[in-house]
Every structure is written in structure tokens, then in C-alpha cells.
mmCIF file with all atom_site columns, C-alpha atoms and ligand atoms in Angstrom:
data_model
loop_
_atom_site.group_PDB
_atom_site.id
_atom_site.type_symbol
_atom_site.label_atom_id
_atom_site.label_alt_id
_atom_site.label_comp_id
_atom_site.label_asym_id
_atom_site.label_entity_id
_atom_site.label_seq_id
_atom_site.pdbx_PDB_ins_code
_atom_site.Cartn_x
_atom_site.Cartn_y
_atom_site.Cartn_z
_atom_site.occupancy
_atom_site.B_iso_or_equiv
_atom_site.pdbx_formal_charge
_atom_site.auth_seq_id
_atom_site.auth_comp_id
_atom_site.auth_asym_id
_atom_site.auth_atom_id
_atom_site.pdbx_PDB_model_num
ATOM   1   C  CA  . MET A 1 1   ? 102.043 -42.073 -16.741 1.00 51.00 ? 1   MET A CA  1
ATOM   2   C  CA  . ASN A 1 2   ? 104.468 -43.518 -14.099 1.00 54.00 ? 2   ASN A CA  1
ATOM   3   C  CA  . SER A 1 3   ? 102.296 -44.395 -10.424 1.00 56.00 ? 3   SER A CA  1
ATOM   4   C  CA  . THR A 1 4   ? 105.520 -43.329 -8.038  1.00 59.00 ? 4   THR A CA  1
ATOM   5   C  CA  . VAL A 1 5   ? 108.462 -45.884 -6.522  1.00 58.00 ? 5   VAL A CA  1
ATOM   6   C  CA  . HIS A 1 6   ? 109.209 -46.216 -3.754  1.00 61.00 ? 6   HIS A CA  1
ATOM   7   C  CA  . ALA A 1 7   ? 111.643 -49.034 -2.231  1.00 65.00 ? 7   ALA A CA  1
ATOM   8   C  CA  . ASN A 1 8   ? 109.890 -52.273 -1.088  1.00 76.00 ? 8   ASN A CA  1
ATOM   9   C  CA  . ALA A 1 9   ? 106.997 -51.075 -3.641  1.00 82.00 ? 9   ALA A CA  1
ATOM   10  C  CA  . MET A 1 10  ? 104.071 -52.753 -3.793  1.00 87.00 ? 10  MET A CA  1
ATOM   11  C  CA  . ARG A 1 11  ? 103.306 -54.544 -7.284  1.00 88.00 ? 11  ARG A CA  1
ATOM   12  C  CA  . LEU A 1 12  ? 100.241 -53.394 -7.928  1.00 92.00 ? 12  LEU A CA  1
ATOM   13  C  CA  . PRO A 1 13  ? 98.069  -53.300 -12.161 1.00 92.00 ? 13  PRO A CA  1
ATOM   14  C  CA  . GLU A 1 14  ? 98.881  -49.759 -13.300 1.00 93.00 ? 14  GLU A CA  1
ATOM   15  C  CA  . PRO A 1 15  ? 95.916  -47.193 -12.649 1.00 94.00 ? 15  PRO A CA  1
ATOM   16  C  CA  . LEU A 1 16  ? 94.259  -47.143 -16.801 1.00 94.00 ? 16  LEU A CA  1
ATOM   17  C  CA  . SER A 1 17  ? 91.429  -44.633 -18.737 1.00 96.00 ? 17  SER A CA  1
ATOM   18  C  CA  . THR A 1 18  ? 87.791  -45.066 -18.105 1.00 97.00 ? 18  THR A CA  1
ATOM   19  C  CA  . ASP A 1 19  ? 86.190  -42.308 -20.371 1.00 97.00 ? 19  ASP A CA  1
ATOM   20  C  CA  . LEU A 1 20  ? 82.873  -40.795 -18.582 1.00 95.00 ? 20  LEU A CA  1
ATOM   21  C  CA  . LYS A 1 21  ? 81.747  -39.327 -20.447 1.00 96.00 ? 21  LYS A CA  1
ATOM   22  C  CA  . THR A 1 22  ? 81.403  -42.872 -22.789 1.00 97.00 ? 22  THR A CA  1
ATOM   23  C  CA  . GLY A 1 23  ? 81.792  -45.334 -21.102 1.00 97.00 ? 23  GLY A CA  1
ATOM   24  C  CA  . LEU A 1 24  ? 84.850  -46.711 -23.017 1.00 96.00 ? 24  LEU A CA  1
ATOM   25  C  CA  . MET A 1 25  ? 88.723  -47.545 -21.745 1.00 96.00 ? 25  MET A CA  1
ATOM   26  C  CA  . ASP A 1 26  ? 92.024  -46.582 -24.178 1.00 90.00 ? 26  ASP A CA  1
ATOM   27  C  CA  . ASP A 1 27  ? 94.033  -49.881 -23.057 1.00 90.00 ? 27  ASP A CA  1
ATOM   28  C  CA  . ASP A 1 28  ? 93.945  -51.924 -26.069 1.00 90.00 ? 28  ASP A CA  1
ATOM   29  C  CA  . ALA A 1 29  ? 96.882  -54.265 -24.422 1.00 94.00 ? 29  ALA A CA  1
ATOM   30  C  CA  . ARG A 1 30  ? 94.624  -55.364 -21.456 1.00 95.00 ? 30  ARG A CA  1
ATOM   31  C  CA  . ILE A 1 31  ? 90.757  -54.581 -22.183 1.00 97.00 ? 31  ILE A CA  1
ATOM   32  C  CA  . GLU A 1 32  ? 89.220  -58.666 -23.391 1.00 97.00 ? 32  GLU A CA  1
ATOM   33  C  CA  . ARG A 1 33  ? 85.877  -57.050 -26.696 1.00 97.00 ? 33  ARG A CA  1
ATOM   34  C  CA  . ALA A 1 34  ? 83.077  -59.071 -27.119 1.00 97.00 ? 34  ALA A CA  1
ATOM   35  C  CA  . ASN A 1 35  ? 81.077  -58.259 -29.416 1.00 98.00 ? 35  ASN A CA  1
ATOM   36  C  CA  . LYS A 1 36  ? 77.611  -60.405 -30.407 1.00 98.00 ? 36  LYS A CA  1
ATOM   37  C  CA  . THR A 1 37  ? 75.458  -59.539 -32.885 1.00 98.00 ? 37  THR A CA  1
ATOM   38  C  CA  . VAL A 1 38  ? 72.305  -60.991 -34.394 1.00 98.00 ? 38  VAL A CA  1
ATOM   39  C  CA  . GLY A 1 39  ? 73.110  -63.882 -35.977 1.00 98.00 ? 39  GLY A CA  1
ATOM   40  C  CA  . GLN A 1 40  ? 75.070  -64.972 -32.684 1.00 98.00 ? 40  GLN A CA  1
ATOM   41  C  CA  . MET A 1 41  ? 72.185  -64.629 -30.879 1.00 98.00 ? 41  MET A CA  1
ATOM   42  C  CA  . GLU A 1 42  ? 69.980  -67.781 -31.754 1.00 97.00 ? 42  GLU A CA  1
ATOM   43  C  CA  . ASN A 1 43  ? 67.018  -68.527 -29.960 1.00 97.00 ? 43  ASN A CA  1
ATOM   44  C  CA  . VAL A 1 44  ? 67.363  -64.968 -27.975 1.00 98.00 ? 44  VAL A CA  1
ATOM   45  C  CA  . PHE A 1 45  ? 64.712  -62.929 -29.024 1.00 98.00 ? 45  PHE A CA  1
ATOM   46  C  CA  . LEU A 1 46  ? 60.538  -64.389 -29.367 1.00 98.00 ? 46  LEU A CA  1
ATOM   47  C  CA  . ASP A 1 47  ? 60.576  -63.497 -33.148 1.00 98.00 ? 47  ASP A CA  1
ATOM   48  C  CA  . GLU A 1 48  ? 63.282  -65.884 -34.839 1.00 98.00 ? 48  GLU A CA  1
ATOM   49  C  CA  . LEU A 1 49  ? 62.357  -66.254 -37.720 1.00 98.00 ? 49  LEU A CA  1
ATOM   50  C  CA  . SER A 1 50  ? 62.644  -62.336 -38.154 1.00 98.00 ? 50  SER A CA  1
ATOM   51  C  CA  . ARG A 1 51  ? 66.232  -62.942 -36.408 1.00 98.00 ? 51  ARG A CA  1
ATOM   52  C  CA  . ARG A 1 52  ? 67.144  -65.255 -39.159 1.00 98.00 ? 52  ARG A CA  1
ATOM   53  C  CA  . LYS A 1 53  ? 65.635  -62.086 -41.834 1.00 98.00 ? 53  LYS A CA  1
ATOM   54  C  CA  . MET A 1 54  ? 68.001  -59.753 -40.120 1.00 98.00 ? 54  MET A CA  1
ATOM   55  C  CA  . ASP A 1 55  ? 71.733  -59.203 -41.298 1.00 98.00 ? 55  ASP A CA  1
ATOM   56  C  CA  . ALA A 1 56  ? 73.491  -61.674 -39.598 1.00 98.00 ? 56  ALA A CA  1
ATOM   57  C  CA  . ALA A 1 57  ? 76.613  -59.487 -38.441 1.00 98.00 ? 57  ALA A CA  1
ATOM   58  C  CA  . LYS A 1 58  ? 74.532  -55.860 -37.655 1.00 98.00 ? 58  LYS A CA  1
ATOM   59  C  CA  . LEU A 1 59  ? 75.463  -55.074 -34.135 1.00 98.00 ? 59  LEU A CA  1
ATOM   60  C  CA  . VAL A 1 60  ? 73.314  -56.436 -30.141 1.00 98.00 ? 60  VAL A CA  1
ATOM   61  C  CA  . TYR A 1 61  ? 76.380  -54.642 -28.142 1.00 98.00 ? 61  TYR A CA  1
ATOM   62  C  CA  . ALA A 1 62  ? 79.508  -55.071 -27.552 1.00 98.00 ? 62  ALA A CA  1
ATOM   63  C  CA  . VAL A 1 63  ? 81.816  -55.299 -24.050 1.00 98.00 ? 63  VAL A CA  1
ATOM   64  C  CA  . GLU A 1 64  ? 84.891  -54.230 -23.014 1.00 98.00 ? 64  GLU A CA  1
ATOM   65  C  CA  . ALA A 1 65  ? 86.428  -55.666 -19.290 1.00 98.00 ? 65  ALA A CA  1
ATOM   66  C  CA  . TRP A 1 66  ? 89.613  -55.147 -17.707 1.00 98.00 ? 66  TRP A CA  1
ATOM   67  C  CA  . LYS A 1 67  ? 90.457  -58.688 -16.180 1.00 98.00 ? 67  LYS A CA  1
ATOM   68  C  CA  . PRO A 1 68  ? 93.048  -57.436 -13.447 1.00 96.00 ? 68  PRO A CA  1
ATOM   69  C  CA  . VAL A 1 69  ? 93.530  -60.954 -11.572 1.00 96.00 ? 69  VAL A CA  1
ATOM   70  C  CA  . ALA A 1 70  ? 93.121  -64.546 -12.666 1.00 97.00 ? 70  ALA A CA  1
ATOM   71  C  CA  . GLU A 1 71  ? 89.608  -65.012 -13.738 1.00 97.00 ? 71  GLU A CA  1
ATOM   72  C  CA  . GLY A 1 72  ? 87.999  -67.140 -10.447 1.00 97.00 ? 72  GLY A CA  1
ATOM   73  C  CA  . THR A 1 73  ? 90.139  -64.343 -8.420  1.00 97.00 ? 73  THR A CA  1
ATOM   74  C  CA  . GLU A 1 74  ? 88.051  -64.501 -4.260  1.00 97.00 ? 74  GLU A CA  1
ATOM   75  C  CA  . GLY A 1 75  ? 88.036  -61.695 -3.519  1.00 97.00 ? 75  GLY A CA  1
ATOM   76  C  CA  . GLY A 1 76  ? 89.249  -59.292 -6.567  1.00 98.00 ? 76  GLY A CA  1
ATOM   77  C  CA  . LEU A 1 77  ? 87.155  -57.334 -8.469  1.00 98.00 ? 77  LEU A CA  1
ATOM   78  C  CA  . TYR A 1 78  ? 86.771  -56.932 -12.925 1.00 98.00 ? 78  TYR A CA  1
ATOM   79  C  CA  . TRP A 1 79  ? 85.383  -53.605 -14.179 1.00 98.00 ? 79  TRP A CA  1
ATOM   80  C  CA  . GLY A 1 80  ? 83.977  -53.040 -17.811 1.00 98.00 ? 80  GLY A CA  1
ATOM   81  C  CA  . ASN A 1 81  ? 81.358  -51.307 -19.674 1.00 98.00 ? 81  ASN A CA  1
ATOM   82  C  CA  . SER A 1 82  ? 78.307  -53.066 -21.766 1.00 98.00 ? 82  SER A CA  1
ATOM   83  C  CA  . THR A 1 83  ? 76.944  -51.214 -25.114 1.00 98.00 ? 83  THR A CA  1
ATOM   84  C  CA  . VAL A 1 84  ? 74.061  -52.457 -26.204 1.00 98.00 ? 84  VAL A CA  1
ATOM   85  C  CA  . PHE A 1 85  ? 72.918  -50.879 -29.524 1.00 98.00 ? 85  PHE A CA  1
ATOM   86  C  CA  . PRO A 1 86  ? 69.623  -50.117 -31.100 1.00 98.00 ? 86  PRO A CA  1
ATOM   87  C  CA  . GLY A 1 87  ? 67.195  -52.304 -32.548 1.00 98.00 ? 87  GLY A CA  1
ATOM   88  C  CA  . MET A 1 88  ? 64.685  -54.722 -33.259 1.00 98.00 ? 88  MET A CA  1
ATOM   89  C  CA  . VAL A 1 89  ? 63.769  -57.707 -33.707 1.00 98.00 ? 89  VAL A CA  1
ATOM   90  C  CA  . GLY A 1 90  ? 60.138  -57.844 -34.330 1.00 98.00 ? 90  GLY A CA  1
ATOM   91  C  CA  . ASP A 1 91  ? 58.292  -55.546 -32.057 1.00 98.00 ? 91  ASP A CA  1
ATOM   92  C  CA  . GLU A 1 92  ? 61.295  -56.783 -29.434 1.00 98.00 ? 92  GLU A CA  1
ATOM   93  C  CA  . TYR A 1 93  ? 64.732  -53.955 -28.296 1.00 98.00 ? 93  TYR A CA  1
ATOM   94  C  CA  . PHE A 1 94  ? 67.949  -55.387 -28.430 1.00 98.00 ? 94  PHE A CA  1
ATOM   95  C  CA  . MET A 1 95  ? 68.848  -56.572 -25.762 1.00 98.00 ? 95  MET A CA  1
ATOM   96  C  CA  . THR A 1 96  ? 71.399  -58.391 -24.397 1.00 98.00 ? 96  THR A CA  1
ATOM   97  C  CA  . ARG A 1 97  ? 71.093  -62.137 -23.813 1.00 98.00 ? 97  ARG A CA  1
ATOM   98  C  CA  . GLY A 1 98  ? 71.233  -62.309 -19.665 1.00 98.00 ? 98  GLY A CA  1
ATOM   99  C  CA  . HIS A 1 99  ? 72.652  -64.437 -16.835 1.00 98.00 ? 99  HIS A CA  1
ATOM   100 C  CA  . TYR A 1 100 ? 72.883  -65.860 -13.616 1.00 98.00 ? 100 TYR A CA  1
ATOM   101 C  CA  . HIS A 1 101 ? 76.284  -65.707 -12.302 1.00 98.00 ? 101 HIS A CA  1
ATOM   102 C  CA  . ALA A 1 102 ? 78.298  -68.821 -12.540 1.00 98.00 ? 102 ALA A CA  1
ATOM   103 C  CA  . ARG A 1 103 ? 79.319  -68.107 -8.680  1.00 98.00 ? 103 ARG A CA  1
ATOM   104 C  CA  . LYS A 1 104 ? 75.227  -68.056 -8.469  1.00 97.00 ? 104 LYS A CA  1
ATOM   105 C  CA  . ASP A 1 105 ? 75.043  -65.655 -4.984  1.00 98.00 ? 105 ASP A CA  1
ATOM   106 C  CA  . ARG A 1 106 ? 77.210  -63.029 -6.639  1.00 98.00 ? 106 ARG A CA  1
ATOM   107 C  CA  . ALA A 1 107 ? 76.416  -59.805 -6.453  1.00 98.00 ? 107 ALA A CA  1
ATOM   108 C  CA  . GLU A 1 108 ? 77.233  -56.686 -9.732  1.00 98.00 ? 108 GLU A CA  1
ATOM   109 C  CA  . PHE A 1 109 ? 76.935  -53.300 -10.644 1.00 98.00 ? 109 PHE A CA  1
ATOM   110 C  CA  . TYR A 1 110 ? 75.823  -51.726 -12.970 1.00 98.00 ? 110 TYR A CA  1
ATOM   111 C  CA  . ALA A 1 111 ? 75.884  -47.635 -13.601 1.00 98.00 ? 111 ALA A CA  1
ATOM   112 C  CA  . THR A 1 112 ? 74.340  -46.559 -16.994 1.00 98.00 ? 112 THR A CA  1
ATOM   113 C  CA  . VAL A 1 113 ? 76.731  -43.801 -18.949 1.00 98.00 ? 113 VAL A CA  1
ATOM   114 C  CA  . SER A 1 114 ? 74.253  -42.859 -21.749 1.00 98.00 ? 114 SER A CA  1
ATOM   115 C  CA  . GLY A 1 115 ? 71.261  -43.629 -23.019 1.00 98.00 ? 115 GLY A CA  1
ATOM   116 C  CA  . ARG A 1 116 ? 68.214  -45.100 -21.949 1.00 98.00 ? 116 ARG A CA  1
ATOM   117 C  CA  . GLY A 1 117 ? 66.514  -48.000 -20.973 1.00 98.00 ? 117 GLY A CA  1
ATOM   118 C  CA  . LEU A 1 118 ? 65.496  -51.183 -18.543 1.00 98.00 ? 118 LEU A CA  1
ATOM   119 C  CA  . LEU A 1 119 ? 67.442  -53.984 -16.643 1.00 99.00 ? 119 LEU A CA  1
ATOM   120 C  CA  . VAL A 1 120 ? 66.017  -57.058 -16.841 1.00 98.00 ? 120 VAL A CA  1
ATOM   121 C  CA  . LEU A 1 121 ? 66.111  -58.778 -12.950 1.00 98.00 ? 121 LEU A CA  1
ATOM   122 C  CA  . MET A 1 122 ? 64.814  -62.547 -12.635 1.00 98.00 ? 122 MET A CA  1
ATOM   123 C  CA  . ASP A 1 123 ? 65.170  -64.138 -9.435  1.00 98.00 ? 123 ASP A CA  1
ATOM   124 C  CA  . GLU A 1 124 ? 65.852  -68.274 -9.325  1.00 97.00 ? 124 GLU A CA  1
ATOM   125 C  CA  . HIS A 1 125 ? 61.940  -68.141 -8.462  1.00 97.00 ? 125 HIS A CA  1
ATOM   126 C  CA  . ARG A 1 126 ? 60.944  -66.699 -11.869 1.00 98.00 ? 126 ARG A CA  1
ATOM   127 C  CA  . HIS A 1 127 ? 60.020  -63.130 -10.518 1.00 98.00 ? 127 HIS A CA  1
ATOM   128 C  CA  . ALA A 1 128 ? 60.932  -60.533 -12.667 1.00 98.00 ? 128 ALA A CA  1
ATOM   129 C  CA  . SER A 1 129 ? 61.372  -56.798 -11.879 1.00 98.00 ? 129 SER A CA  1
ATOM   130 C  CA  . VAL A 1 130 ? 62.292  -54.116 -13.782 1.00 98.00 ? 130 VAL A CA  1
ATOM   131 C  CA  . GLN A 1 131 ? 64.424  -50.625 -13.091 1.00 98.00 ? 131 GLN A CA  1
ATOM   132 C  CA  . GLU A 1 132 ? 64.532  -47.778 -15.601 1.00 98.00 ? 132 GLU A CA  1
ATOM   133 C  CA  . MET A 1 133 ? 68.174  -47.194 -17.125 1.00 98.00 ? 133 MET A CA  1
ATOM   134 C  CA  . GLY A 1 134 ? 69.000  -43.748 -18.060 1.00 98.00 ? 134 GLY A CA  1
ATOM   135 C  CA  . ALA A 1 135 ? 72.438  -41.199 -17.287 1.00 98.00 ? 135 ALA A CA  1
ATOM   136 C  CA  . GLY A 1 136 ? 73.796  -42.167 -14.145 1.00 98.00 ? 136 GLY A CA  1
ATOM   137 C  CA  . THR A 1 137 ? 71.100  -44.895 -13.099 1.00 98.00 ? 137 THR A CA  1
ATOM   138 C  CA  . THR A 1 138 ? 72.904  -47.366 -10.068 1.00 98.00 ? 138 THR A CA  1
ATOM   139 C  CA  . HIS A 1 139 ? 71.726  -50.757 -10.136 1.00 99.00 ? 139 HIS A CA  1
ATOM   140 C  CA  . TYR A 1 140 ? 72.235  -53.064 -7.101  1.00 98.00 ? 140 TYR A CA  1
ATOM   141 C  CA  . ILE A 1 141 ? 72.076  -56.466 -8.592  1.00 98.00 ? 141 ILE A CA  1
ATOM   142 C  CA  . PRO A 1 142 ? 71.974  -58.778 -6.087  1.00 98.00 ? 142 PRO A CA  1
ATOM   143 C  CA  . GLY A 1 143 ? 73.568  -62.285 -5.878  1.00 98.00 ? 143 GLY A CA  1
ATOM   144 C  CA  . LYS A 1 144 ? 71.226  -65.109 -7.240  1.00 98.00 ? 144 LYS A CA  1
ATOM   145 C  CA  . VAL A 1 145 ? 69.595  -62.207 -9.464  1.00 98.00 ? 145 VAL A CA  1
ATOM   146 C  CA  . ALA A 1 146 ? 69.704  -63.028 -12.986 1.00 98.00 ? 146 ALA A CA  1
ATOM   147 C  CA  . HIS A 1 147 ? 70.342  -59.811 -15.114 1.00 98.00 ? 147 HIS A CA  1
ATOM   148 C  CA  . ARG A 1 148 ? 69.427  -58.309 -19.279 1.00 98.00 ? 148 ARG A CA  1
ATOM   149 C  CA  . VAL A 1 149 ? 69.798  -55.292 -20.237 1.00 99.00 ? 149 VAL A CA  1
ATOM   150 C  CA  . VAL A 1 150 ? 67.637  -53.232 -23.500 1.00 99.00 ? 150 VAL A CA  1
ATOM   151 C  CA  . ASN A 1 151 ? 67.958  -50.478 -25.524 1.00 98.00 ? 151 ASN A CA  1
ATOM   152 C  CA  . THR A 1 152 ? 64.348  -48.835 -25.724 1.00 98.00 ? 152 THR A CA  1
ATOM   153 C  CA  . THR A 1 153 ? 65.309  -46.079 -27.621 1.00 98.00 ? 153 THR A CA  1
ATOM   154 C  CA  . GLU A 1 154 ? 66.525  -44.514 -30.718 1.00 98.00 ? 154 GLU A CA  1
ATOM   155 C  CA  . VAL A 1 155 ? 70.665  -44.537 -29.906 1.00 98.00 ? 155 VAL A CA  1
ATOM   156 C  CA  . PRO A 1 156 ? 73.105  -46.348 -27.825 1.00 98.00 ? 156 PRO A CA  1
ATOM   157 C  CA  . LEU A 1 157 ? 72.739  -47.089 -24.920 1.00 98.00 ? 157 LEU A CA  1
ATOM   158 C  CA  . THR A 1 158 ? 75.783  -47.054 -22.074 1.00 98.00 ? 158 THR A CA  1
ATOM   159 C  CA  . PHE A 1 159 ? 76.519  -49.250 -19.268 1.00 98.00 ? 159 PHE A CA  1
ATOM   160 C  CA  . LEU A 1 160 ? 79.935  -49.257 -16.709 1.00 98.00 ? 160 LEU A CA  1
ATOM   161 C  CA  . ALA A 1 161 ? 79.739  -53.250 -14.349 1.00 98.00 ? 161 ALA A CA  1
ATOM   162 C  CA  . CYS A 1 162 ? 81.574  -53.737 -11.047 1.00 98.00 ? 162 CYS A CA  1
ATOM   163 C  CA  . TRP A 1 163 ? 81.889  -57.134 -10.612 1.00 98.00 ? 163 TRP A CA  1
ATOM   164 C  CA  . PRO A 1 164 ? 83.357  -60.476 -8.880  1.00 98.00 ? 164 PRO A CA  1
ATOM   165 C  CA  . SER A 1 165 ? 86.331  -62.398 -10.109 1.00 98.00 ? 165 SER A CA  1
ATOM   166 C  CA  . ASP A 1 166 ? 85.218  -65.070 -8.450  1.00 98.00 ? 166 ASP A CA  1
ATOM   167 C  CA  . ALA A 1 167 ? 82.161  -64.367 -10.650 1.00 98.00 ? 167 ALA A CA  1
ATOM   168 C  CA  . GLY A 1 168 ? 81.048  -66.706 -13.529 1.00 98.00 ? 168 GLY A CA  1
ATOM   169 C  CA  . HIS A 1 169 ? 78.775  -66.521 -16.545 1.00 98.00 ? 169 HIS A CA  1
ATOM   170 C  CA  . ASP A 1 170 ? 76.000  -68.959 -17.041 1.00 98.00 ? 170 ASP A CA  1
ATOM   171 C  CA  . TYR A 1 171 ? 74.486  -67.847 -19.931 1.00 97.00 ? 171 TYR A CA  1
ATOM   172 C  CA  . GLN A 1 172 ? 73.267  -71.999 -20.231 1.00 97.00 ? 172 GLN A CA  1
ATOM   173 C  CA  . THR A 1 173 ? 69.899  -71.199 -17.588 1.00 97.00 ? 173 THR A CA  1
ATOM   174 C  CA  . ILE A 1 174 ? 68.471  -68.788 -19.174 1.00 97.00 ? 174 ILE A CA  1
ATOM   175 C  CA  . ALA A 1 175 ? 69.041  -69.794 -22.593 1.00 97.00 ? 175 ALA A CA  1
ATOM   176 C  CA  . GLN A 1 176 ? 66.697  -72.526 -21.500 1.00 97.00 ? 176 GLN A CA  1
ATOM   177 C  CA  . GLN A 1 177 ? 64.108  -71.135 -19.257 1.00 97.00 ? 177 GLN A CA  1
ATOM   178 C  CA  . GLY A 1 178 ? 64.581  -67.383 -20.641 1.00 97.00 ? 178 GLY A CA  1
ATOM   179 C  CA  . PHE A 1 179 ? 62.848  -64.632 -18.728 1.00 98.00 ? 179 PHE A CA  1
ATOM   180 C  CA  . SER A 1 180 ? 60.458  -64.512 -16.840 1.00 98.00 ? 180 SER A CA  1
ATOM   181 C  CA  . VAL A 1 181 ? 59.638  -61.141 -18.552 1.00 98.00 ? 181 VAL A CA  1
ATOM   182 C  CA  . ARG A 1 182 ? 60.417  -60.045 -22.331 1.00 98.00 ? 182 ARG A CA  1
ATOM   183 C  CA  . VAL A 1 183 ? 60.388  -56.233 -22.953 1.00 98.00 ? 183 VAL A CA  1
ATOM   184 C  CA  . MET A 1 184 ? 57.805  -55.365 -26.657 1.00 98.00 ? 184 MET A CA  1
ATOM   185 C  CA  . ARG A 1 185 ? 56.995  -52.707 -28.456 1.00 98.00 ? 185 ARG A CA  1
ATOM   186 C  CA  . ARG A 1 186 ? 54.039  -52.114 -28.473 1.00 97.00 ? 186 ARG A CA  1
ATOM   187 C  CA  . ASN A 1 187 ? 52.194  -49.525 -29.869 1.00 97.00 ? 187 ASN A CA  1
ATOM   188 C  CA  . GLY A 1 188 ? 54.661  -47.682 -30.739 1.00 95.00 ? 188 GLY A CA  1
ATOM   189 C  CA  . ARG A 1 189 ? 56.095  -47.597 -26.763 1.00 97.00 ? 189 ARG A CA  1
ATOM   190 C  CA  . PRO A 1 190 ? 58.279  -50.635 -24.570 1.00 98.00 ? 190 PRO A CA  1
ATOM   191 C  CA  . GLU A 1 191 ? 55.648  -52.148 -22.742 1.00 98.00 ? 191 GLU A CA  1
ATOM   192 C  CA  . VAL A 1 192 ? 56.716  -55.367 -20.163 1.00 98.00 ? 192 VAL A CA  1
ATOM   193 C  CA  . VAL A 1 193 ? 55.081  -58.395 -21.308 1.00 97.00 ? 193 VAL A CA  1
ATOM   194 C  CA  . ALA A 1 194 ? 55.123  -61.896 -19.498 1.00 97.00 ? 194 ALA A CA  1
ATOM   195 C  CA  . GLN A 1 195 ? 56.687  -64.906 -20.943 1.00 90.00 ? 195 GLN A CA  1
ATOM   196 C  CA  . SER A 1 196 ? 55.720  -68.772 -19.637 1.00 70.00 ? 196 SER A CA  1
HETATM 197 FE FE1 . LIG B 2 .   ? 76.306  -60.593 -14.822 1.00 64.49 ? 201 LIG B FE1 1
#
């Protein structure tokens, strides 16, 4: 489908299609995709011994991102989705690594497409908060707040995200310090557990 072209037309990125039933995007040429496997998530889960015994190729989560402007552009926005697959490492549910933004004050929206889980949020004083995710839940993640998504079910959890193009990602702080809570399965149910 071509946009209408006028004299002196603006140059704009062509729209792309996001399937609102699946959250997935359709444009291989313009979408960046990344997968995280069990083998790539060293020291993320509490039970590192169990993780090492698992199939290293098993997918934990997959990400698609549309970046219509260059990384670091001030005032631009990015659009993407993530799917956290069902699974456990020991008694801990599959989850994303979690991050702050490199430019810490940058905020983000998440909107759940399908599945259920928990959005774990933590400020720089390590105060944590957890929000339930389910189809349609829309979450505002303020700046200076680390965020991680946990799939607490047996089906994939997919959410859309919109974030500033100059936000960047700081995975290192979480890799070193972790979150102050973990979501563990206790008596068959998810429980938010304090973590020193
Ligand atoms: Fe983010």
C-alpha cells in the first residue's frame, strides 16, 4: 500500500502493521529481532545450578523492535513487543533480564496483548512494586524505575512497548545488583519474595 504523494510531501516512515491479536509485526526489513535463551541468562535466576542443567537453546523470551529513527535520537520513539515464554528455572518463573534505561529519567509504556504475568518495578532505592499483567493492562513505567516481566502461566505472555529513542538500556546495574524481589512458585502459585 503506497501513501498518497503530494508535491513537497514530507518524508515519513511508512506505517507498518502490528497484529493486535498476537502483538507481532510483519516487516522483516525494518524490524530488529532478538531472542534470549536459557543459555544466555547466566546468573539471572536464583537457582543457577538448575539453569545449567536445562536445554541451553530453550527460548525464555523474544523481542521485536521497530526503530524509525537512529538510536539515541532525542525526541523520537521506538515501538516493539516482547513475548516471555512459559517455563521455570527451579521454582522461579521465566522472566526478562530487566533493566533501567541508560538515560535513567526516560519512561516507557507497556500494554499486554495476551497471557498473564507480573510486571516487577524497582526504583533506585530498591523499593519494589508489582503490577498484574493481563490482556489489555496498560502500564506506565516512570523514569529511574527498573522493569522486568515475569510469565506466571503455562502460555506465552506478549506485550507491546513504546519507549524514547534516546532511552537506551542499562542491563549492567541489574546484572550486578538484581531486583529486590523475585517471583517464585510456592504451593503452585506465584509469590513475590523479598531478595536481599
Ligand atoms: Fe525499558
